[in-house]
Coordinates of C-alpha atoms in Angstrom, one line a residue:
M1 CA -58.2 110.9 19.5
N2 CA -59.6 107.3 19.8
G3 CA -59.3 106.0 23.3
N4 CA -57.6 102.8 22.0
A5 CA -55.3 104.2 19.6
P6 CA -51.5 104.6 20.4
A7 CA -50.4 108.1 20.8
K8 CA -46.8 109.4 21.0
T9 CA -43.9 107.3 22.4
V10 CA -43.0 107.9 25.9
S11 CA -40.8 106.4 28.5
C12 CA -42.6 103.6 30.3
P13 CA -43.4 104.6 33.8
I14 CA -42.8 101.0 35.0
C15 CA -39.7 99.4 33.0
S16 CA -38.3 102.7 31.5
G17 CA -37.2 100.6 28.5
R18 CA -35.2 98.1 30.4
F19 CA -35.6 95.5 27.8
D20 CA -35.6 98.1 24.8
G21 CA -39.4 97.9 24.4
L22 CA -41.1 101.1 23.1
C23 CA -44.1 102.7 25.2
W24 CA -47.1 104.5 23.9
R25 CA -49.2 106.9 26.0
R26 CA -53.0 106.2 25.6
E27 CA -56.1 108.1 26.5
T28 CA -58.2 106.4 29.2
R29 CA -61.3 107.2 31.4
N30 CA -61.9 106.7 35.0
D31 CA -59.3 109.3 36.2
A32 CA -56.3 107.2 35.0
Y33 CA -53.3 107.3 32.5
G34 CA -53.0 104.6 30.1
F35 CA -50.0 102.9 28.4
N36 CA -49.1 100.3 25.9
C37 CA -45.6 99.0 26.5
E38 CA -44.0 96.3 24.5
T39 CA -42.4 95.0 27.6
C40 CA -44.9 95.3 30.2
G41 CA -48.0 95.1 28.2
T42 CA -51.3 97.3 28.3
F43 CA -52.1 99.0 31.6
D44 CA -53.5 102.0 33.5
I45 CA -52.1 103.9 36.4
S46 CA -54.3 106.0 38.5
R47 CA -53.6 109.7 38.5
T48 CA -53.0 109.6 42.2
A49 CA -50.5 107.0 41.7
M50 CA -49.1 108.6 39.0
E51 CA -48.5 111.9 40.9
D52 CA -47.6 110.3 44.1
Y53 CA -45.2 107.7 43.0
F54 CA -44.2 107.7 39.4
N55 CA -43.6 111.4 38.6
P56 CA -41.5 111.9 41.7
G57 CA -39.6 108.8 40.9
R58 CA -40.4 107.1 44.3
V59 CA -40.7 103.5 42.9
T60 CA -37.4 101.7 43.5
D61 CA -35.7 99.8 40.7
V62 CA -36.5 96.4 42.4
A63 CA -40.1 97.5 42.8
S64 CA -40.4 98.5 39.2
M65 CA -38.8 95.1 38.1
V66 CA -41.5 93.3 40.2
L67 CA -44.2 95.5 38.9
S68 CA -43.2 95.0 35.2
H69 CA -43.4 91.2 35.8
K70 CA -46.8 91.2 37.5
V71 CA -48.3 93.5 34.9
R72 CA -47.0 91.2 32.1
M73 CA -48.5 88.2 33.7
A74 CA -51.9 89.8 34.0
Q75 CA -52.2 90.4 30.4
N76 CA -54.4 87.3 29.9
S77 CA -57.0 88.9 32.1
T78 CA -60.1 90.2 30.7
T79 CA -59.6 93.7 32.0
R80 CA -56.3 96.0 31.9
P81 CA -54.4 95.9 35.1
M82 CA -55.0 99.1 36.9
I83 CA -52.0 100.3 39.0
T84 CA -52.9 102.2 42.2
G85 CA -50.8 103.6 45.1
A86 CA -51.9 100.7 47.4
M87 CA -50.4 98.3 44.8
V88 CA -47.1 100.1 44.7
E89 CA -46.9 100.2 48.5
G90 CA -47.4 96.4 48.7
L91 CA -44.4 96.0 46.3
T92 CA -42.0 96.7 49.1
A93 CA -41.9 93.3 50.4
E94 CA -42.0 91.3 47.1
R95 CA -39.1 90.0 45.0
L96 CA -38.5 88.8 41.6
P97 CA -38.7 85.1 40.9
S98 CA -35.6 83.3 42.1
P99 CA -33.1 81.9 39.4
S100 CA -34.5 78.6 39.6
Q101 CA -38.1 79.8 39.1
Q102 CA -37.0 81.9 36.3
V103 CA -35.7 78.9 34.4
R104 CA -39.0 77.3 34.9
N105 CA -40.6 80.2 33.7
F106 CA -38.5 80.5 30.6
L107 CA -38.7 76.8 29.6
R108 CA -42.5 77.0 30.1
I109 CA -42.8 80.0 27.8
V110 CA -40.5 78.6 25.1
G111 CA -42.0 75.2 25.3
G112 CA -45.5 76.5 25.1
E113 CA -44.7 78.8 22.1
L114 CA -43.0 76.1 20.1
Q115 CA -45.7 73.6 20.6
A116 CA -48.2 76.4 19.5
S117 CA -46.3 77.6 16.5
R118 CA -44.1 74.7 15.5
S119 CA -41.5 77.1 14.6
A120 CA -38.3 78.5 16.3
F121 CA -38.9 80.8 19.2
S122 CA -38.0 84.6 19.1
I123 CA -37.2 86.4 22.5
T124 CA -39.2 89.5 22.2
E125 CA -39.3 92.8 24.4
A126 CA -42.1 91.1 26.5
T127 CA -40.0 87.8 27.4
G128 CA -37.8 89.4 30.0
A129 CA -40.8 90.8 32.0
S130 CA -42.7 87.5 31.5
V131 CA -39.8 85.4 32.9
G132 CA -39.0 87.8 35.7
F133 CA -35.5 88.7 34.6
A134 CA -34.1 92.1 36.1
S135 CA -32.2 93.2 33.0
K136 CA -31.1 92.3 29.6
D137 CA -27.7 91.4 31.1
E138 CA -29.3 88.9 33.6
Q139 CA -31.4 87.6 30.5
F140 CA -28.2 87.0 28.5
R141 CA -26.4 85.3 31.4
M142 CA -29.5 82.8 31.8
L143 CA -29.5 82.0 28.2
S144 CA -25.7 81.4 28.3
A145 CA -26.1 79.2 31.3
L146 CA -29.1 77.1 29.7
Q147 CA -26.9 76.7 26.5
E148 CA -24.2 75.4 28.6
K149 CA -26.5 73.0 30.3
G150 CA -27.8 71.8 26.9
L151 CA -31.4 72.8 27.4
I152 CA -31.6 75.3 24.7
R153 CA -29.8 75.9 21.4
K154 CA -29.6 79.0 19.3
L155 CA -30.7 79.0 15.7
A156 CA -30.4 81.2 12.8
N157 CA -31.2 84.8 12.9
R158 CA -34.6 85.9 11.8
T159 CA -36.2 89.4 11.1
R160 CA -39.2 89.9 13.3
Q161 CA -41.8 92.7 12.6
R162 CA -42.4 94.8 15.8
A163 CA -46.0 95.3 16.9
H164 CA -46.0 99.0 16.1
G165 CA -44.0 99.1 13.0
G166 CA -40.3 98.5 12.2
S167 CA -38.4 95.3 12.4
V168 CA -35.4 93.6 14.3
S169 CA -33.1 90.9 13.4
E170 CA -32.4 88.5 16.2
P171 CA -31.5 84.7 16.8
T172 CA -34.1 82.2 17.2
W173 CA -34.0 79.4 19.8
D174 CA -35.1 75.9 20.2
L175 CA -35.3 73.3 23.0
T176 CA -32.9 70.3 22.8
L177 CA -34.1 66.9 23.7
D178 CA -32.9 67.3 27.2
G179 CA -34.8 70.8 27.3
W180 CA -38.0 69.0 26.1
D181 CA -37.7 66.4 29.0
R182 CA -37.2 69.5 31.5
Y183 CA -40.3 71.0 30.0
D184 CA -42.2 67.8 30.4
E185 CA -41.2 67.5 33.9
E186 CA -42.3 71.0 34.6
Q187 CA -45.7 70.5 33.0
R188 CA -46.3 67.4 35.1
G189 CA -45.1 69.1 38.3
L190 CA -42.1 66.9 39.0
V191 CA -39.9 69.9 39.4
A192 CA -40.8 71.7 42.7
G193 CA -40.2 75.0 44.2
Q194 CA -39.1 75.9 47.8
Y195 CA -42.7 76.5 48.9
G196 CA -45.8 74.7 49.9
F197 CA -49.4 75.5 48.6
L198 CA -52.2 75.7 51.2
A199 CA -55.7 75.1 50.2
M200 CA -58.4 76.5 52.5
K201 CA -61.4 78.5 53.0
F202 CA -60.9 82.1 53.3
G203 CA -62.8 84.7 55.7
D204 CA -62.9 82.5 58.7
R205 CA -61.4 84.5 61.5
V206 CA -60.0 81.7 63.6
L207 CA -58.6 79.8 60.7
D208 CA -57.0 82.9 59.0
R209 CA -55.4 83.8 62.3
F210 CA -54.1 80.4 63.2
V211 CA -52.5 80.2 59.5
G212 CA -51.1 83.5 59.7
E213 CA -49.7 83.3 63.2
V214 CA -48.9 79.6 63.6
L215 CA -49.0 77.5 60.7
K216 CA -46.9 79.6 58.1
P217 CA -44.2 81.0 60.5
G218 CA -43.7 77.5 62.2
V219 CA -43.1 75.8 58.7
A220 CA -40.8 78.7 57.6
R221 CA -38.8 78.5 60.9
E222 CA -38.4 74.6 61.1
L223 CA -38.1 73.8 57.4
N224 CA -37.2 77.0 55.6
Y225 CA -40.3 76.5 53.1
Q226 CA -42.6 79.2 52.6
V227 CA -46.4 78.2 52.7
L228 CA -48.4 80.4 50.3
D229 CA -52.1 80.4 49.5
M230 CA -53.8 82.3 46.9
R231 CA -53.9 85.6 48.6
D232 CA -50.0 85.4 48.6
V233 CA -49.9 85.1 44.9
P234 CA -48.6 88.2 43.2
R235 CA -50.0 87.6 39.9
A236 CA -53.1 88.7 38.1
G237 CA -54.9 86.6 35.5
I238 CA -57.5 83.8 35.1
I239 CA -57.6 82.4 38.7
D240 CA -58.0 78.8 37.8
N241 CA -54.9 78.8 35.8
I242 CA -52.8 80.5 38.6
M243 CA -54.1 78.0 41.2
R244 CA -53.0 75.2 38.9
S245 CA -49.6 76.8 38.4
Q246 CA -49.0 77.2 42.0
I247 CA -49.9 73.7 42.9
R248 CA -47.8 72.4 40.1
D249 CA -44.8 74.2 41.0
S250 CA -45.1 73.5 44.9
A251 CA -43.1 71.0 46.8
F252 CA -46.0 70.0 48.9
V253 CA -49.7 70.9 49.3
L254 CA -51.5 71.3 52.7
V255 CA -55.4 71.1 52.7
D256 CA -57.5 72.3 55.5
L257 CA -60.8 70.4 55.5
T258 CA -62.4 72.2 58.7
H259 CA -65.1 73.7 56.6
D260 CA -65.7 70.7 54.0
N261 CA -64.8 73.3 51.4
S262 CA -65.4 71.8 48.0
G263 CA -62.7 73.7 46.5
A264 CA -60.1 72.7 48.9
Y265 CA -61.1 69.1 48.1
W266 CA -60.6 69.7 44.3
E267 CA -57.3 71.5 44.9
A268 CA -56.3 68.3 46.8
G269 CA -57.3 66.0 44.2
Y270 CA -55.5 67.9 41.5
A271 CA -52.3 67.8 43.6
E272 CA -52.8 64.0 44.3
G273 CA -53.1 63.5 40.6
L274 CA -49.6 65.2 40.2
G275 CA -48.1 63.1 42.7
K276 CA -47.5 66.0 45.1
P277 CA -47.1 65.1 48.9
V278 CA -50.6 66.1 50.2
V279 CA -51.1 66.6 54.0
Y280 CA -54.5 67.3 55.2
I281 CA -55.2 69.4 58.4
C282 CA -58.5 69.9 60.3
E283 CA -59.9 71.6 63.3
R284 CA -59.6 69.0 66.1
S285 CA -63.2 69.0 67.5
K286 CA -64.6 69.0 63.9
F287 CA -62.2 66.0 63.0
E288 CA -63.0 64.0 66.0
T289 CA -66.9 64.5 65.8
A290 CA -67.7 64.6 62.2
K291 CA -64.5 63.4 60.4
T292 CA -63.9 64.4 56.8
H293 CA -65.2 63.0 53.6
F294 CA -64.6 59.3 53.7
D295 CA -62.2 59.6 50.6
T296 CA -59.8 61.5 52.9
N297 CA -60.6 60.4 56.5
H298 CA -58.1 57.7 56.3
C299 CA -55.3 59.9 54.9
T300 CA -52.8 61.5 56.9
T301 CA -54.4 64.4 58.8
V302 CA -52.8 66.8 61.3
P303 CA -55.5 68.1 63.7
W304 CA -55.2 71.6 64.9
T305 CA -56.5 73.8 67.7
E306 CA -56.0 77.3 68.7
D307 CA -55.0 76.2 72.4
E308 CA -52.2 73.9 71.3
P309 CA -50.1 75.7 68.5
R310 CA -46.8 74.0 69.6
R311 CA -48.2 70.5 69.3
F312 CA -49.7 71.1 65.9
V313 CA -46.4 72.7 64.3
E314 CA -44.5 69.7 65.9
E315 CA -46.9 67.2 64.1
L316 CA -47.1 68.9 61.1
V317 CA -43.2 69.5 60.6
A318 CA -42.6 65.9 61.6
T319 CA -45.1 64.8 58.9
L320 CA -43.7 67.2 56.3
R321 CA -40.1 65.8 57.0
R322 CA -41.3 62.3 56.3
S323 CA -43.2 63.3 53.3
L324 CA -40.1 65.4 51.8
N325 CA -37.5 63.1 53.1
L326 CA -35.8 66.0 55.0
F327 CA -33.5 65.5 57.8
P328 CA -34.2 67.2 60.9
R329 CA -32.1 70.3 61.8
A330 CA -30.9 71.3 65.4
G331 CA -33.4 73.0 67.5
S332 CA -36.9 72.7 68.4
V333 CA -40.2 74.7 67.8
A334 CA -40.3 77.7 69.7

């Protein structure tokens, strides 16, 4: 049998047909099982992961939903996603996108498809996984809410040919004028999530520890905002596009200039161009002796040092409160 040809229909080991998508077993090499699912996409599962997690049914419902979303979002990559035991173990702390992020994902998908095809949008088996819905019921509730908000409208039914044979009759959708306004705001980064994005050089032991032990928990504790860098992003795909998406959807951007990292400067410029609040940070001795690039050394910069973590968090939190127009809450930095 051809290694790329669909074989018999099976129950998808990830989504179990949650969005009524069919799944085919495929032959693969490299000691892995291959699948082609209308919902999750094309992916491989290592034999070890299949035996240790999927055959015994050790993957929880929440983890399987998260994995389905991750695999679908990785379909633009040049290689098929490979699901390993380590990946499954890492799902325990991950969650599906929040309802507000699901709205952003849905409008982005619909708007992009409408602009590309210039025809009404059909919700396929892959839509739910792409948006990050937990079930068809959740998808239906979100569609109803978006209709009530006047962001989308239902059009006439259309017969859609499925990828592997057969057809289905289903309603089509369009964005309203308010929906297009919201889509445009999303594309320009005017609608922000409850997190900040951190641009930095990876692999520096001191900086990595300071970010993990001081910066991220300090901002979360004082402002209830997560701070994410590219290592925290649970999606696969083209790295530049993912980075742009993370910056565009963030509420603010922190940029560490300690190492004069050109990538961090680029990310800062991209964020500035979107009108995001950008706060620069830099190791204190470096900032005092060598400064940063002349285009940024006059901008708001919060110096940091391992010896004074409390002072750094206080200054950073105060700066972010001003930038985001947040009122201080009771309590002080621990």
